[in-house]
Amino acid sequence: MGYVIDPPRQATLPIEGTEATFPIRRIYCIGRNYADHAIEMGHDPDREPPFFFQKNPDNVDVSGDFIYPPHTSDVHHEIEMIVALKSGGRNISLDDALSHVYGYGVGLDMTRRDLQGQMKKMGRPWEIGKAFEHSAPMGPLVPAEKIGHPDAGRVELKVNGDTRQTGDLNQMIWKVPEMINYLSEYYELAAGDLIMSGTPAGVAAVTKGDVMVGTVEGVGEISITVV
Ligand code: MN
């Protein structure tokens, strides 16, 4: 028996230096994981429990373009390190967490900030602000076998050559093993899951024609044009 419609395309990420690709299952994104960004969004950076939202696998765009979305006039960049899982499970211990990581990448959590703000005010879900077409521009993954597990290094985003966001992976409130541990207590993690690990301060709007160059030291660089 076949499908009654053509099956949807499997979302994938390229792997640096190979022809093989990484199939994406789910995308978990942590909110307010750098203290200075929590403050700029009007929140207390104290270590309250982490919270996550999701983007859809098919929101990932590796084309190098970001297509400006509809029904917004305030689209923000959020530069983030991406964590890609090669295995998963429930109740993963802190000590075991990094053994589930395939590799790391650089991505953008593009956000319709105006719509997200309206939803926050009304106590409604964030998807309309976060999980829209092309909202997750990403570069290739780099295997942990090659670069290890980065826990420090400069995180930066420039727009048209001007520095907008800067931070360091060592400023994360919730570290990668802690995010994996926490998520695995609420969900069953699995191979193919991505975690977007949060953004440092300096989020701001983009307009068509802008070129966003994001780097995570020790992981890579992406260049994305707003079209
Ligand atoms: Mn984010």
Short mmCIF file of C-alpha atoms and ligand atoms in Angstrom, two decimals:
data_model
loop_
_atom_site.label_atom_id
_atom_site.label_comp_id
_atom_site.label_asym_id
_atom_site.label_seq_id
_atom_site.Cartn_x
_atom_site.Cartn_y
_atom_site.Cartn_z
CA MET A 1 0.00 0.00 0.00
CA GLY A 2 1.41 3.39 -0.93
CA TYR A 3 0.87 6.85 0.47
CA VAL A 4 -2.30 8.63 -0.64
CA ILE A 5 -0.24 11.76 -1.26
CA ASP A 6 3.45 12.21 -1.99
CA PRO A 7 5.37 12.05 1.31
CA PRO A 8 6.76 15.41 2.47
CA ARG A 9 10.41 16.05 1.75
CA GLN A 10 12.70 15.09 4.64
CA ALA A 11 14.35 18.27 5.98
CA THR A 12 18.13 17.91 6.16
CA LEU A 13 21.30 19.80 7.00
CA PRO A 14 24.54 19.40 5.08
CA ILE A 15 27.61 18.09 6.89
CA GLU A 16 30.75 20.10 6.33
CA GLY A 17 33.22 18.30 4.13
CA THR A 18 30.97 15.44 3.04
CA GLU A 19 28.11 14.72 0.66
CA ALA A 20 26.11 13.05 3.43
CA THR A 21 23.29 14.95 5.11
CA PHE A 22 21.72 15.03 8.57
CA PRO A 23 17.96 14.29 8.65
CA ILE A 24 16.04 16.63 10.98
CA ARG A 25 13.33 15.26 13.28
CA ARG A 26 12.43 18.06 15.73
CA ILE A 27 13.81 21.49 16.56
CA TYR A 28 13.79 22.60 20.21
CA CYS A 29 14.70 26.21 20.93
CA ILE A 30 15.54 27.54 24.38
CA GLY A 31 14.35 31.00 25.40
CA ARG A 32 16.45 33.59 27.27
CA ASN A 33 19.61 31.53 27.70
CA TYR A 34 22.03 34.45 27.92
CA ALA A 35 21.54 36.83 30.86
CA ASP A 36 22.14 40.01 28.87
CA HIS A 37 19.49 38.99 26.31
CA ALA A 38 16.99 38.14 29.09
CA ILE A 39 17.56 41.65 30.49
CA GLU A 40 17.10 43.34 27.10
CA MET A 41 13.77 41.48 26.71
CA GLY A 42 12.63 42.83 30.09
CA HIS A 43 13.14 39.69 32.20
CA ASP A 44 15.05 38.73 35.32
CA PRO A 45 18.11 36.69 34.30
CA ASP A 46 18.01 34.61 37.49
CA ARG A 47 18.25 30.88 36.94
CA GLU A 48 14.57 30.10 36.79
CA PRO A 49 13.83 26.76 35.07
CA PRO A 50 14.56 26.81 31.32
CA PHE A 51 11.74 26.93 28.80
CA PHE A 52 11.60 25.77 25.21
CA PHE A 53 9.51 26.30 22.12
CA GLN A 54 9.75 24.48 18.80
CA LYS A 55 10.26 25.31 15.18
CA ASN A 56 9.27 22.96 12.39
CA PRO A 57 11.92 20.93 10.55
CA ASP A 58 10.78 22.39 7.24
CA ASN A 59 11.41 25.93 8.56
CA VAL A 60 15.13 25.22 8.08
CA ASP A 61 16.62 26.98 5.06
CA VAL A 62 20.18 26.31 3.93
CA SER A 63 19.95 28.39 0.74
CA GLY A 64 21.81 31.43 2.11
CA ASP A 65 18.71 33.61 1.65
CA PHE A 66 16.12 34.61 4.24
CA ILE A 67 12.78 35.34 2.62
CA TYR A 68 11.14 38.22 4.51
CA PRO A 69 7.88 36.85 5.97
CA PRO A 70 4.36 38.32 5.69
CA HIS A 71 2.28 40.11 8.35
CA THR A 72 5.19 41.70 10.19
CA SER A 73 7.27 44.85 10.16
CA ASP A 74 9.71 43.81 12.90
CA VAL A 75 11.70 40.68 12.05
CA HIS A 76 14.65 40.12 14.41
CA HIS A 77 17.82 38.09 14.07
CA GLU A 78 18.93 35.76 16.87
CA ILE A 79 22.31 34.12 16.29
CA GLU A 80 22.57 30.72 17.96
CA MET A 81 24.72 27.62 18.17
CA ILE A 82 22.87 24.53 16.99
CA VAL A 83 23.29 21.17 18.71
CA ALA A 84 22.46 18.08 16.60
CA LEU A 85 21.64 14.76 18.28
CA LYS A 86 22.68 11.37 16.90
CA SER A 87 20.70 9.47 19.53
CA GLY A 88 18.30 10.21 22.33
CA GLY A 89 16.09 8.74 24.98
CA ARG A 90 14.32 9.73 28.17
CA ASN A 91 15.88 10.91 31.44
CA ILE A 92 19.36 11.35 30.00
CA SER A 93 21.88 12.09 32.76
CA LEU A 94 24.14 15.13 32.71
CA ASP A 95 27.18 12.87 32.51
CA ASP A 96 25.80 10.98 29.52
CA ALA A 97 24.31 13.95 27.65
CA LEU A 98 27.19 14.86 25.34
CA SER A 99 27.49 11.25 24.14
CA HIS A 100 24.21 11.86 22.25
CA VAL A 101 25.56 14.84 20.29
CA TYR A 102 26.48 14.32 16.64
CA GLY A 103 27.79 17.81 16.07
CA TYR A 104 27.24 21.54 16.05
CA GLY A 105 26.27 24.27 13.65
CA VAL A 106 25.47 27.95 13.31
CA GLY A 107 21.92 29.14 12.78
CA LEU A 108 19.50 32.02 13.13
CA ASP A 109 16.26 31.96 15.10
CA MET A 110 14.46 34.54 12.97
CA THR A 111 11.55 36.02 14.88
CA ARG A 112 8.47 38.06 13.98
CA ARG A 113 8.99 40.11 17.16
CA ASP A 114 5.82 42.16 16.76
CA LEU A 115 3.64 39.05 16.49
CA GLN A 116 5.54 37.29 19.29
CA GLY A 117 4.96 40.35 21.51
CA GLN A 118 1.22 40.34 20.81
CA MET A 119 1.00 36.64 21.66
CA LYS A 120 2.98 37.12 24.89
CA LYS A 121 0.60 39.89 25.96
CA MET A 122 -2.42 37.67 25.37
CA GLY A 123 -0.80 34.60 26.95
CA ARG A 124 -1.02 32.75 23.65
CA PRO A 125 1.52 30.38 22.00
CA TRP A 126 4.51 31.83 20.16
CA GLU A 127 4.45 29.79 16.97
CA ILE A 128 3.25 32.63 14.78
CA GLY A 129 6.28 34.64 15.85
CA LYS A 130 8.80 31.82 15.66
CA ALA A 131 7.83 28.85 13.50
CA PHE A 132 7.19 30.25 10.04
CA GLU A 133 8.62 29.50 6.59
CA HIS A 134 12.41 30.03 6.32
CA SER A 135 12.58 31.10 9.99
CA ALA A 136 15.62 28.92 10.68
CA PRO A 137 18.49 29.75 8.30
CA MET A 138 21.35 27.39 9.07
CA GLY A 139 24.79 26.44 7.87
CA PRO A 140 26.35 22.97 7.69
CA LEU A 141 26.89 20.81 10.77
CA VAL A 142 30.39 20.03 11.96
CA PRO A 143 30.85 16.66 13.69
CA ALA A 144 31.89 16.68 17.34
CA GLU A 145 34.53 14.13 16.31
CA LYS A 146 36.28 17.01 14.56
CA ILE A 147 35.73 19.98 16.90
CA GLY A 148 34.87 18.45 20.26
CA HIS A 149 32.09 19.97 22.37
CA PRO A 150 32.51 23.75 22.42
CA ASP A 151 31.58 25.35 25.76
CA ALA A 152 33.37 28.65 25.21
CA GLY A 153 33.95 30.84 22.17
CA ARG A 154 32.78 34.10 20.68
CA VAL A 155 29.23 34.28 19.29
CA GLU A 156 28.72 37.20 16.94
CA LEU A 157 26.31 38.58 14.37
CA LYS A 158 27.12 41.39 11.96
CA VAL A 159 24.58 43.06 9.71
CA ASN A 160 26.03 44.81 6.66
CA GLY A 161 29.41 44.77 8.43
CA ASP A 162 28.20 46.37 11.68
CA THR A 163 28.37 44.25 14.81
CA ARG A 164 24.91 43.76 16.30
CA GLN A 165 25.19 40.78 18.65
CA THR A 166 28.17 39.58 20.64
CA GLY A 167 28.51 37.07 23.42
CA ASP A 168 30.33 33.93 24.41
CA LEU A 169 29.15 30.35 24.63
CA ASN A 170 30.43 30.37 28.22
CA GLN A 171 27.66 32.87 29.09
CA MET A 172 24.89 30.34 28.52
CA ILE A 173 22.70 30.09 31.62
CA TRP A 174 21.80 26.47 30.72
CA LYS A 175 24.73 24.54 29.25
CA VAL A 176 24.32 21.97 26.49
CA PRO A 177 24.31 18.90 28.81
CA GLU A 178 21.74 20.62 31.04
CA MET A 179 19.45 21.37 28.09
CA ILE A 180 19.62 17.74 26.93
CA ASN A 181 19.01 16.49 30.47
CA TYR A 182 16.05 18.84 30.99
CA LEU A 183 14.42 18.20 27.60
CA SER A 184 14.76 14.43 28.04
CA GLU A 185 12.72 14.59 31.24
CA TYR A 186 9.77 16.11 29.35
CA TYR A 187 10.16 14.58 25.90
CA GLU A 188 11.71 11.53 24.33
CA LEU A 189 14.73 12.86 22.48
CA ALA A 190 15.85 11.07 19.33
CA ALA A 191 18.42 11.02 16.57
CA GLY A 192 17.72 13.93 14.24
CA ASP A 193 16.67 16.38 16.94
CA LEU A 194 18.21 19.85 16.89
CA ILE A 195 18.53 22.20 19.84
CA MET A 196 18.92 25.94 19.20
CA SER A 197 20.89 27.03 22.25
CA GLY A 198 19.81 30.64 22.70
CA THR A 199 21.06 34.04 21.66
CA PRO A 200 23.18 36.77 23.27
CA ALA A 201 22.06 40.40 23.52
CA GLY A 202 21.71 42.74 20.58
CA VAL A 203 18.72 41.30 18.75
CA ALA A 204 17.34 43.81 16.26
CA ALA A 205 15.32 44.18 13.08
CA VAL A 206 16.43 43.44 9.55
CA THR A 207 15.14 44.74 6.23
CA LYS A 208 15.33 43.44 2.68
CA GLY A 209 18.84 43.64 1.29
CA ASP A 210 20.58 43.23 4.65
CA VAL A 211 23.39 40.69 4.84
CA MET A 212 23.68 38.87 8.16
CA VAL A 213 27.02 37.22 8.91
CA GLY A 214 26.94 35.04 12.01
CA THR A 215 29.84 33.23 13.62
CA VAL A 216 30.28 30.81 16.48
CA GLU A 217 33.97 30.49 17.27
CA GLY A 218 35.18 26.95 16.77
CA VAL A 219 32.02 25.94 14.89
CA GLY A 220 31.62 28.05 11.77
CA GLU A 221 30.17 31.05 9.99
CA ILE A 222 27.02 31.68 7.95
CA SER A 223 26.14 34.52 5.60
CA ILE A 224 22.45 35.09 4.99
CA THR A 225 20.87 37.71 2.72
CA VAL A 226 17.40 39.08 3.49
CA VAL A 227 15.35 38.96 0.28
MN MN B 1 16.19 32.22 20.07
#
